[in-house]
mmCIF file of C-alpha atoms in Angstrom:
data_model
loop_
_atom_site.group_PDB
_atom_site.id
_atom_site.type_symbol
_atom_site.label_atom_id
_atom_site.label_comp_id
_atom_site.label_asym_id
_atom_site.label_seq_id
_atom_site.Cartn_x
_atom_site.Cartn_y
_atom_site.Cartn_z
ATOM 1 C CA UNK A 1 29.397 19.907 20.803
ATOM 2 C CA UNK A 2 28.603 23.488 21.795
ATOM 3 C CA UNK A 3 25.570 24.485 23.795
ATOM 4 C CA UNK A 4 24.036 26.133 20.721
ATOM 5 C CA UNK A 5 24.418 22.936 18.696
ATOM 6 C CA UNK A 6 22.825 20.934 21.507
ATOM 7 C CA UNK A 7 19.879 23.309 21.611
ATOM 8 C CA UNK A 8 19.424 23.058 17.835
ATOM 9 C CA UNK A 9 19.654 19.272 17.890
ATOM 10 C CA UNK A 10 17.187 19.073 20.776
ATOM 11 C CA UNK A 11 14.778 21.366 18.951
ATOM 12 C CA UNK A 12 14.975 19.260 15.798
ATOM 13 C CA UNK A 13 14.405 16.098 17.836
ATOM 14 C CA UNK A 14 11.312 17.573 19.521
ATOM 15 C CA UNK A 15 10.034 18.785 16.152
ATOM 16 C CA UNK A 16 10.395 15.275 14.710
ATOM 17 C CA UNK A 17 8.554 13.744 17.676
ATOM 18 C CA UNK A 18 5.796 16.331 17.342
ATOM 19 C CA UNK A 19 5.340 15.525 13.652
ATOM 20 C CA UNK A 20 5.329 11.808 14.407
ATOM 21 C CA UNK A 21 2.738 12.212 17.159
ATOM 22 C CA UNK A 22 0.503 14.197 14.823
ATOM 23 C CA UNK A 23 0.322 11.319 12.331
ATOM 24 C CA UNK A 24 -2.719 9.081 12.725
ATOM 25 C CA UNK A 25 -0.844 6.084 11.355
ATOM 26 C CA UNK A 26 1.596 6.336 14.294
ATOM 27 C CA UNK A 27 -1.184 5.946 16.856
ATOM 28 C CA UNK A 28 -2.796 3.134 14.894
ATOM 29 C CA UNK A 29 0.541 1.315 14.740
ATOM 30 C CA UNK A 30 1.016 1.879 18.482
ATOM 31 C CA UNK A 31 -2.462 0.494 19.155
ATOM 32 C CA UNK A 32 -1.687 -2.603 17.064
ATOM 33 C CA UNK A 33 1.599 -3.189 18.910
ATOM 34 C CA UNK A 34 -0.029 -2.765 22.329
ATOM 35 C CA UNK A 35 -2.833 -5.113 21.323
ATOM 36 C CA UNK A 36 -0.305 -7.751 20.250
ATOM 37 C CA UNK A 37 1.615 -7.408 23.519
ATOM 38 C CA UNK A 38 -1.570 -7.629 25.568
ATOM 39 C CA UNK A 39 -2.756 -10.733 23.711
ATOM 40 C CA UNK A 40 0.657 -12.345 24.117
ATOM 41 C CA UNK A 41 0.339 -11.944 27.896
ATOM 42 C CA UNK A 42 -3.368 -12.785 28.160
ATOM 43 C CA UNK A 43 -3.325 -15.928 26.014
ATOM 44 C CA UNK A 44 -0.958 -18.805 25.357
ATOM 45 C CA UNK A 45 -1.936 -19.121 21.708
ATOM 46 C CA UNK A 46 -1.525 -15.657 20.173
ATOM 47 C CA UNK A 47 2.281 -15.642 19.991
ATOM 48 C CA UNK A 48 2.522 -19.179 18.623
ATOM 49 C CA UNK A 49 4.085 -19.661 15.219
ATOM 50 C CA UNK A 50 0.905 -21.088 13.721
ATOM 51 C CA UNK A 51 -1.335 -18.267 14.937
ATOM 52 C CA UNK A 52 1.059 -15.520 13.837
ATOM 53 C CA UNK A 53 1.297 -17.208 10.439
ATOM 54 C CA UNK A 54 -2.501 -17.140 10.159
ATOM 55 C CA UNK A 55 -2.734 -13.522 11.325
ATOM 56 C CA UNK A 56 -0.177 -12.294 8.791
ATOM 57 C CA UNK A 57 -1.810 -14.248 5.974
ATOM 58 C CA UNK A 58 -5.348 -13.144 6.812
ATOM 59 C CA UNK A 59 -4.526 -9.465 7.215
ATOM 60 C CA UNK A 60 -2.618 -9.516 3.921
ATOM 61 C CA UNK A 61 -5.851 -10.133 1.973
ATOM 62 C CA UNK A 62 -7.495 -7.045 3.491
ATOM 63 C CA UNK A 63 -4.337 -4.942 3.213
ATOM 64 C CA UNK A 64 -3.895 -5.679 -0.499
ATOM 65 C CA UNK A 65 -7.392 -4.370 -1.260
ATOM 66 C CA UNK A 66 -6.996 -1.545 1.279
ATOM 67 C CA UNK A 67 -4.104 -0.143 -0.768
ATOM 68 C CA UNK A 68 -6.413 0.073 -3.772
ATOM 69 C CA UNK A 69 -9.191 1.552 -1.631
ATOM 70 C CA UNK A 70 -6.815 4.139 -0.168
ATOM 71 C CA UNK A 71 -5.952 5.221 -3.705
ATOM 72 C CA UNK A 72 -9.641 5.653 -4.541
ATOM 73 C CA UNK A 73 -10.344 7.571 -1.333
ATOM 74 C CA UNK A 74 -7.280 9.763 -1.861
ATOM 75 C CA UNK A 75 -8.708 10.726 -5.257
ATOM 76 C CA UNK A 76 -11.952 11.786 -3.605
ATOM 77 C CA UNK A 77 -14.000 8.682 -4.422
ATOM 78 C CA UNK A 78 -15.212 5.451 -2.835
ATOM 79 C CA UNK A 79 -15.473 1.873 -4.107
ATOM 80 C CA UNK A 80 -18.182 -0.328 -2.625
ATOM 81 C CA UNK A 81 -17.761 -3.053 -5.240
ATOM 82 C CA UNK A 82 -14.425 -4.543 -4.124
ATOM 83 C CA UNK A 83 -16.067 -7.465 -2.304
ATOM 84 C CA UNK A 84 -17.951 -8.379 -5.462
ATOM 85 C CA UNK A 85 -14.734 -8.078 -7.508
ATOM 86 C CA UNK A 86 -13.118 -10.533 -5.087
ATOM 87 C CA UNK A 87 -15.765 -13.211 -5.588
ATOM 88 C CA UNK A 88 -16.038 -12.588 -9.339
ATOM 89 C CA UNK A 89 -12.298 -13.055 -9.893
ATOM 90 C CA UNK A 90 -12.290 -16.130 -7.645
ATOM 91 C CA UNK A 91 -15.210 -17.708 -9.508
ATOM 92 C CA UNK A 92 -13.585 -16.979 -12.880
ATOM 93 C CA UNK A 93 -10.381 -18.695 -11.729
ATOM 94 C CA UNK A 94 -12.288 -21.665 -10.319
ATOM 95 C CA UNK A 95 -14.599 -22.133 -13.293
ATOM 96 C CA UNK A 96 -11.789 -21.748 -15.833
ATOM 97 C CA UNK A 97 -9.488 -24.217 -14.103
ATOM 98 C CA UNK A 98 -12.359 -26.644 -13.476
ATOM 99 C CA UNK A 99 -12.896 -26.656 -17.239
ATOM 100 C CA UNK A 100 -9.308 -27.885 -17.657
ATOM 101 C CA UNK A 101 -7.502 -24.671 -18.586
ATOM 102 C CA UNK A 102 -4.068 -23.889 -17.062
ATOM 103 C CA UNK A 103 -3.733 -21.515 -14.137
ATOM 104 C CA UNK A 104 -1.998 -18.885 -16.290
ATOM 105 C CA UNK A 105 -5.093 -18.502 -18.492
ATOM 106 C CA UNK A 106 -7.388 -18.563 -15.464
ATOM 107 C CA UNK A 107 -5.455 -15.808 -13.659
ATOM 108 C CA UNK A 108 -5.413 -13.591 -16.749
ATOM 109 C CA UNK A 109 -9.173 -14.009 -17.225
ATOM 110 C CA UNK A 110 -9.832 -13.332 -13.531
ATOM 111 C CA UNK A 111 -7.762 -10.149 -13.527
ATOM 112 C CA UNK A 112 -9.420 -9.152 -16.794
ATOM 113 C CA UNK A 113 -12.860 -9.563 -15.209
ATOM 114 C CA UNK A 114 -11.836 -7.461 -12.212
ATOM 115 C CA UNK A 115 -10.335 -4.761 -14.433
ATOM 116 C CA UNK A 116 -13.545 -4.679 -16.461
ATOM 117 C CA UNK A 117 -15.473 -3.974 -13.259
ATOM 118 C CA UNK A 118 -13.112 -1.105 -12.480
ATOM 119 C CA UNK A 119 -13.302 0.196 -16.047
ATOM 120 C CA UNK A 120 -17.106 0.381 -15.983
ATOM 121 C CA UNK A 121 -17.024 2.058 -12.573
ATOM 122 C CA UNK A 122 -14.480 4.603 -13.756
ATOM 123 C CA UNK A 123 -16.264 5.408 -17.026
ATOM 124 C CA UNK A 124 -19.624 5.957 -15.350
ATOM 125 C CA UNK A 125 -18.100 8.124 -12.632
ATOM 126 C CA UNK A 126 -15.631 10.117 -14.729
ATOM 127 C CA UNK A 127 -17.436 10.551 -18.054
ATOM 128 C CA UNK A 128 -21.123 10.220 -17.159
ATOM 129 C CA UNK A 129 -20.759 12.118 -13.893
ATOM 130 C CA UNK A 130 -22.588 9.639 -11.687
ATOM 131 C CA UNK A 131 -21.801 9.602 -7.938
ATOM 132 C CA UNK A 132 -19.199 6.978 -6.946
ATOM 133 C CA UNK A 133 -21.414 5.697 -4.133
ATOM 134 C CA UNK A 134 -24.295 4.920 -6.493
ATOM 135 C CA UNK A 135 -22.153 3.445 -9.280
ATOM 136 C CA UNK A 136 -20.078 1.143 -7.098
ATOM 137 C CA UNK A 137 -23.091 0.088 -5.031
ATOM 138 C CA UNK A 138 -24.855 -0.938 -8.238
ATOM 139 C CA UNK A 139 -21.721 -2.725 -9.442
ATOM 140 C CA UNK A 140 -21.538 -4.593 -6.140
ATOM 141 C CA UNK A 141 -24.887 -6.178 -6.929
ATOM 142 C CA UNK A 142 -24.153 -6.708 -10.631
ATOM 143 C CA UNK A 143 -20.710 -8.317 -10.220
ATOM 144 C CA UNK A 144 -21.887 -10.622 -7.446
ATOM 145 C CA UNK A 145 -24.820 -11.631 -9.637
ATOM 146 C CA UNK A 146 -22.391 -12.460 -12.450
ATOM 147 C CA UNK A 147 -20.475 -14.673 -10.030
ATOM 148 C CA UNK A 148 -23.715 -16.500 -9.246
ATOM 149 C CA UNK A 149 -24.412 -16.976 -12.943
ATOM 150 C CA UNK A 150 -20.917 -18.276 -13.746
ATOM 151 C CA UNK A 151 -20.845 -20.731 -10.842
ATOM 152 C CA UNK A 152 -24.554 -21.602 -10.972
ATOM 153 C CA UNK A 153 -24.376 -20.897 -7.219
ATOM 154 C CA UNK A 154 -22.355 -24.074 -6.644
ATOM 155 C CA UNK A 155 -19.138 -24.560 -4.730
ATOM 156 C CA UNK A 156 -16.102 -25.043 -6.948
ATOM 157 C CA UNK A 157 -13.362 -27.125 -5.383
ATOM 158 C CA UNK A 158 -11.798 -29.084 -8.261
ATOM 159 C CA UNK A 159 -9.304 -27.010 -10.211
ATOM 160 C CA UNK A 160 -8.090 -29.326 -12.929
ATOM 161 C CA UNK A 161 -4.445 -30.153 -13.730
ATOM 162 C CA UNK A 162 -3.038 -27.110 -11.885
ATOM 163 C CA UNK A 163 -5.025 -27.742 -8.700
ATOM 164 C CA UNK A 164 -1.960 -28.023 -6.478
ATOM 165 C CA UNK A 165 -0.326 -24.977 -8.069
ATOM 166 C CA UNK A 166 -3.310 -22.825 -7.129
ATOM 167 C CA UNK A 167 -3.303 -24.130 -3.563
ATOM 168 C CA UNK A 168 0.424 -23.413 -3.322
ATOM 169 C CA UNK A 169 -0.052 -19.909 -4.704
ATOM 170 C CA UNK A 170 -2.593 -18.839 -2.102
ATOM 171 C CA UNK A 171 -1.948 -21.192 0.787
ATOM 172 C CA UNK A 172 1.759 -21.920 0.549
ATOM 173 C CA UNK A 173 4.792 -20.164 1.964
ATOM 174 C CA UNK A 174 8.323 -19.278 0.906
ATOM 175 C CA UNK A 175 11.093 -18.827 3.505
ATOM 176 C CA UNK A 176 8.392 -19.209 6.165
ATOM 177 C CA UNK A 177 6.378 -16.281 4.808
ATOM 178 C CA UNK A 178 2.851 -16.871 3.459
ATOM 179 C CA UNK A 179 2.545 -15.974 -0.209
ATOM 180 C CA UNK A 180 -0.253 -13.410 0.352
ATOM 181 C CA UNK A 181 2.103 -11.523 2.669
ATOM 182 C CA UNK A 182 4.847 -11.574 0.034
ATOM 183 C CA UNK A 183 2.374 -10.265 -2.551
ATOM 184 C CA UNK A 184 1.366 -7.507 -0.117
ATOM 185 C CA UNK A 185 4.995 -6.525 0.490
ATOM 186 C CA UNK A 186 5.693 -6.270 -3.243
ATOM 187 C CA UNK A 187 2.537 -4.231 -3.853
ATOM 188 C CA UNK A 188 3.238 -1.965 -0.877
ATOM 189 C CA UNK A 189 6.791 -1.215 -2.042
ATOM 190 C CA UNK A 190 5.650 -0.470 -5.585
ATOM 191 C CA UNK A 191 2.785 1.781 -4.518
ATOM 192 C CA UNK A 192 4.894 3.633 -1.955
ATOM 193 C CA UNK A 193 7.230 4.547 -4.795
ATOM 194 C CA UNK A 194 4.308 5.393 -7.094
ATOM 195 C CA UNK A 195 2.651 7.651 -4.525
ATOM 196 C CA UNK A 196 5.798 9.607 -3.835
ATOM 197 C CA UNK A 197 7.805 9.677 -7.040
ATOM 198 C CA UNK A 198 5.499 9.309 -10.031
ATOM 199 C CA UNK A 199 3.267 11.812 -11.750
ATOM 200 C CA UNK A 200 0.348 9.398 -11.546
ATOM 201 C CA UNK A 201 0.586 9.250 -7.751
ATOM 202 C CA UNK A 202 0.887 13.021 -7.452
ATOM 203 C CA UNK A 203 -2.132 13.494 -9.699
ATOM 204 C CA UNK A 204 -4.242 11.137 -7.569
ATOM 205 C CA UNK A 205 -3.725 13.282 -4.475
ATOM 206 C CA UNK A 206 -4.087 16.519 -6.440
ATOM 207 C CA UNK A 207 -7.517 15.434 -7.711
ATOM 208 C CA UNK A 208 -8.637 14.464 -4.223
ATOM 209 C CA UNK A 209 -7.330 17.679 -2.732
ATOM 210 C CA UNK A 210 -9.012 20.026 -5.211
ATOM 211 C CA UNK A 211 -10.494 18.597 -8.391
ATOM 212 C CA UNK A 212 -11.268 21.982 -9.949
ATOM 213 C CA UNK A 213 -7.692 23.145 -9.434
ATOM 214 C CA UNK A 214 -6.453 19.849 -10.891
ATOM 215 C CA UNK A 215 -8.498 20.455 -14.044
ATOM 216 C CA UNK A 216 -7.135 23.998 -14.375
ATOM 217 C CA UNK A 217 -3.554 22.757 -14.084
ATOM 218 C CA UNK A 218 -4.053 20.358 -16.995
ATOM 219 C CA UNK A 219 -4.304 17.073 -15.103
ATOM 220 C CA UNK A 220 -6.350 14.521 -17.131
ATOM 221 C CA UNK A 221 -8.868 14.105 -14.326
ATOM 222 C CA UNK A 222 -11.280 11.805 -16.171
ATOM 223 C CA UNK A 223 -8.607 9.415 -17.323
ATOM 224 C CA UNK A 224 -7.046 9.418 -13.872
ATOM 225 C CA UNK A 225 -10.344 8.492 -12.243
ATOM 226 C CA UNK A 226 -10.810 5.567 -14.607
ATOM 227 C CA UNK A 227 -7.301 4.308 -13.835
ATOM 228 C CA UNK A 228 -7.854 4.669 -10.087
ATOM 229 C CA UNK A 229 -11.014 2.533 -10.096
ATOM 230 C CA UNK A 230 -9.336 -0.036 -12.322
ATOM 231 C CA UNK A 231 -6.444 -0.235 -9.886
ATOM 232 C CA UNK A 232 -8.838 -0.727 -6.968
ATOM 233 C CA UNK A 233 -10.584 -3.561 -8.829
ATOM 234 C CA UNK A 234 -7.197 -5.046 -9.752
ATOM 235 C CA UNK A 235 -6.154 -5.302 -6.086
ATOM 236 C CA UNK A 236 -9.488 -6.979 -5.316
ATOM 237 C CA UNK A 237 -8.885 -9.413 -8.173
ATOM 238 C CA UNK A 238 -5.427 -10.303 -6.868
ATOM 239 C CA UNK A 239 -6.848 -10.885 -3.391
ATOM 240 C CA UNK A 240 -9.627 -13.073 -4.827
ATOM 241 C CA UNK A 241 -7.120 -15.297 -6.629
ATOM 242 C CA UNK A 242 -4.995 -15.693 -3.504
ATOM 243 C CA UNK A 243 -8.027 -16.338 -1.305
ATOM 244 C CA UNK A 244 -9.335 -19.207 -3.435
ATOM 245 C CA UNK A 245 -5.870 -20.787 -3.310
ATOM 246 C CA UNK A 246 -5.873 -20.492 0.479
ATOM 247 C CA UNK A 247 -9.416 -21.774 1.001
ATOM 248 C CA UNK A 248 -9.155 -24.556 -1.576
ATOM 249 C CA UNK A 249 -12.672 -23.795 -2.796
ATOM 250 C CA UNK A 250 -14.867 -20.892 -3.815
ATOM 251 C CA UNK A 251 -18.490 -20.109 -2.986
ATOM 252 C CA UNK A 252 -20.553 -17.090 -3.950
ATOM 253 C CA UNK A 253 -20.532 -15.698 -0.397
ATOM 254 C CA UNK A 254 -16.791 -15.046 -0.645
ATOM 255 C CA UNK A 255 -15.972 -11.395 -0.031
ATOM 256 C CA UNK A 256 -19.374 -10.571 1.441
ATOM 257 C CA UNK A 257 -19.213 -7.224 3.307
ATOM 258 C CA UNK A 258 -15.461 -7.136 2.675
ATOM 259 C CA UNK A 259 -15.761 -3.608 1.282
ATOM 260 C CA UNK A 260 -16.722 -2.393 4.773
ATOM 261 C CA UNK A 261 -13.638 -3.973 6.333
ATOM 262 C CA UNK A 262 -11.400 -2.555 3.613
ATOM 263 C CA UNK A 263 -12.821 0.957 3.906
ATOM 264 C CA UNK A 264 -12.395 0.696 7.670
ATOM 265 C CA UNK A 265 -8.737 -0.280 7.251
ATOM 266 C CA UNK A 266 -8.108 2.667 4.928
ATOM 267 C CA UNK A 267 -9.863 5.193 7.179
ATOM 268 C CA UNK A 268 -8.294 3.878 10.372
ATOM 269 C CA UNK A 269 -4.931 4.103 8.608
ATOM 270 C CA UNK A 270 -5.401 7.829 7.937
ATOM 271 C CA UNK A 271 -7.138 8.053 4.558
ATOM 272 C CA UNK A 272 -9.337 11.158 4.513
ATOM 273 C CA UNK A 273 -12.831 10.459 3.170
ATOM 274 C CA UNK A 274 -12.850 13.996 1.768
ATOM 275 C CA UNK A 275 -9.892 13.051 -0.445
ATOM 276 C CA UNK A 276 -6.311 14.180 -0.801
ATOM 277 C CA UNK A 277 -4.783 12.097 2.004
ATOM 278 C CA UNK A 278 -3.737 8.492 2.504
ATOM 279 C CA UNK A 279 -0.646 6.327 2.705
ATOM 280 C CA UNK A 280 0.303 2.765 1.869
ATOM 281 C CA UNK A 281 1.660 2.264 5.384
ATOM 282 C CA UNK A 282 -1.615 3.489 6.841
ATOM 283 C CA UNK A 283 -3.641 1.013 4.774
ATOM 284 C CA UNK A 284 -1.400 -1.891 5.817
ATOM 285 C CA UNK A 285 -1.346 -0.958 9.512
ATOM 286 C CA UNK A 286 -5.103 -0.340 9.534
ATOM 287 C CA UNK A 287 -5.671 -3.810 8.087
ATOM 288 C CA UNK A 288 -3.288 -5.291 10.662
ATOM 289 C CA UNK A 289 -5.159 -3.678 13.560
ATOM 290 C CA UNK A 290 -8.491 -5.007 12.291
ATOM 291 C CA UNK A 291 -7.104 -8.541 11.963
ATOM 292 C CA UNK A 292 -5.579 -8.387 15.446
ATOM 293 C CA UNK A 293 -8.993 -7.339 16.801
ATOM 294 C CA UNK A 294 -10.690 -10.197 14.974
ATOM 295 C CA UNK A 295 -8.097 -12.696 16.153
ATOM 296 C CA UNK A 296 -8.301 -11.441 19.746
ATOM 297 C CA UNK A 297 -12.077 -11.952 19.838
ATOM 298 C CA UNK A 298 -11.596 -15.578 18.808
ATOM 299 C CA UNK A 299 -8.758 -16.279 21.249
ATOM 300 C CA UNK A 300 -10.539 -14.619 24.172
ATOM 301 C CA UNK A 301 -13.717 -16.567 23.493
ATOM 302 C CA UNK A 302 -15.744 -13.455 22.647
ATOM 303 C CA UNK A 303 -18.456 -13.808 20.007
ATOM 304 C CA UNK A 304 -17.284 -12.643 16.585
ATOM 305 C CA UNK A 305 -20.582 -10.773 16.356
ATOM 306 C CA UNK A 306 -18.791 -8.053 18.319
ATOM 307 C CA UNK A 307 -16.257 -7.576 15.538
ATOM 308 C CA UNK A 308 -18.412 -5.058 13.677
ATOM 309 C CA UNK A 309 -18.953 -3.058 16.851
ATOM 310 C CA UNK A 310 -15.232 -2.784 17.547
ATOM 311 C CA UNK A 311 -14.404 -1.861 13.959
ATOM 312 C CA UNK A 312 -17.197 0.710 13.889
ATOM 313 C CA UNK A 313 -15.870 2.324 17.057
ATOM 314 C CA UNK A 314 -12.360 2.470 15.588
ATOM 315 C CA UNK A 315 -13.663 4.152 12.436
ATOM 316 C CA UNK A 316 -15.475 6.816 14.463
ATOM 317 C CA UNK A 317 -12.427 7.366 16.665
ATOM 318 C CA UNK A 318 -10.147 7.593 13.641
ATOM 319 C CA UNK A 319 -12.329 10.217 11.961
ATOM 320 C CA UNK A 320 -12.736 12.097 15.246
ATOM 321 C CA UNK A 321 -8.961 12.120 15.747
ATOM 322 C CA UNK A 322 -8.505 13.495 12.235
ATOM 323 C CA UNK A 323 -11.035 16.268 12.876
ATOM 324 C CA UNK A 324 -9.346 17.213 16.161
ATOM 325 C CA UNK A 325 -5.939 17.273 14.488
ATOM 326 C CA UNK A 326 -7.216 19.526 11.700
ATOM 327 C CA UNK A 327 -8.902 21.849 14.188
ATOM 328 C CA UNK A 328 -5.701 22.234 16.201
ATOM 329 C CA UNK A 329 -3.603 22.833 13.078
ATOM 330 C CA UNK A 330 -5.814 25.821 12.208
ATOM 331 C CA UNK A 331 -5.286 27.461 15.600
#
């Protein structure tokens, strides 16, 4: 190799490292890895098979919804109703199966209920012109109220003939991998392809980047917004079904404040609240970091009341990092 070729290769290598270092998701991933290493050295329980199984399963629930939330944020919106969609879908599954219907019918009805939540959100935001914050905040209250009505505010823990199937679906494992993690992997692969290679994915980011320009270029902005909120609700519905299978019961406090955790995962993973930016990998890694923080508080004997403080600090740092990166890129 000639000296000139070495110089070119070295320049390309430095350019790649510079691009990698400028990505927020890289630093979040590094923080998650360092946290895992530190916990492995500080405790005897973090690196055990059982604890790692629980960590991967628990973070998968948040990550599944975070992918939907990242899509909404990338389009320039926000969805505060995902926690209510989680409990509504879970209650629909529980109530339907308790009445003796098979799990296939229950799952379809649960996903239908979640999609209906997303449809109403999308229609009010896209066609009526109401602010996403107001619409989804109102839907949070409405959908959770519907869950109370359907369950009569009682715990549901008997799921009829397919009881064991539901428990296997959410709490079981295949090849040593918890089923929620497998569902997350499938969703992540599909959405990574959708974001990069489909017109729908490109339109989502175009709307978030500049909605007026998207309208002028012929993108069906209103229809896209409806589909985005339906997708967000769909991911919450999937998570709700898996969560009830893991817990073995459902109560109306399921998913409470989960929208805050999910938004935190998306923002920490690099989703820009102004729209136009976000990745599937960022949503997954952001959710992983949050779960590692939660798990570390438990293992270190620190009150879980501190969890919100740590997550809040990470959100502020993530946004601050993004602002600094943008400022430097303009210089």
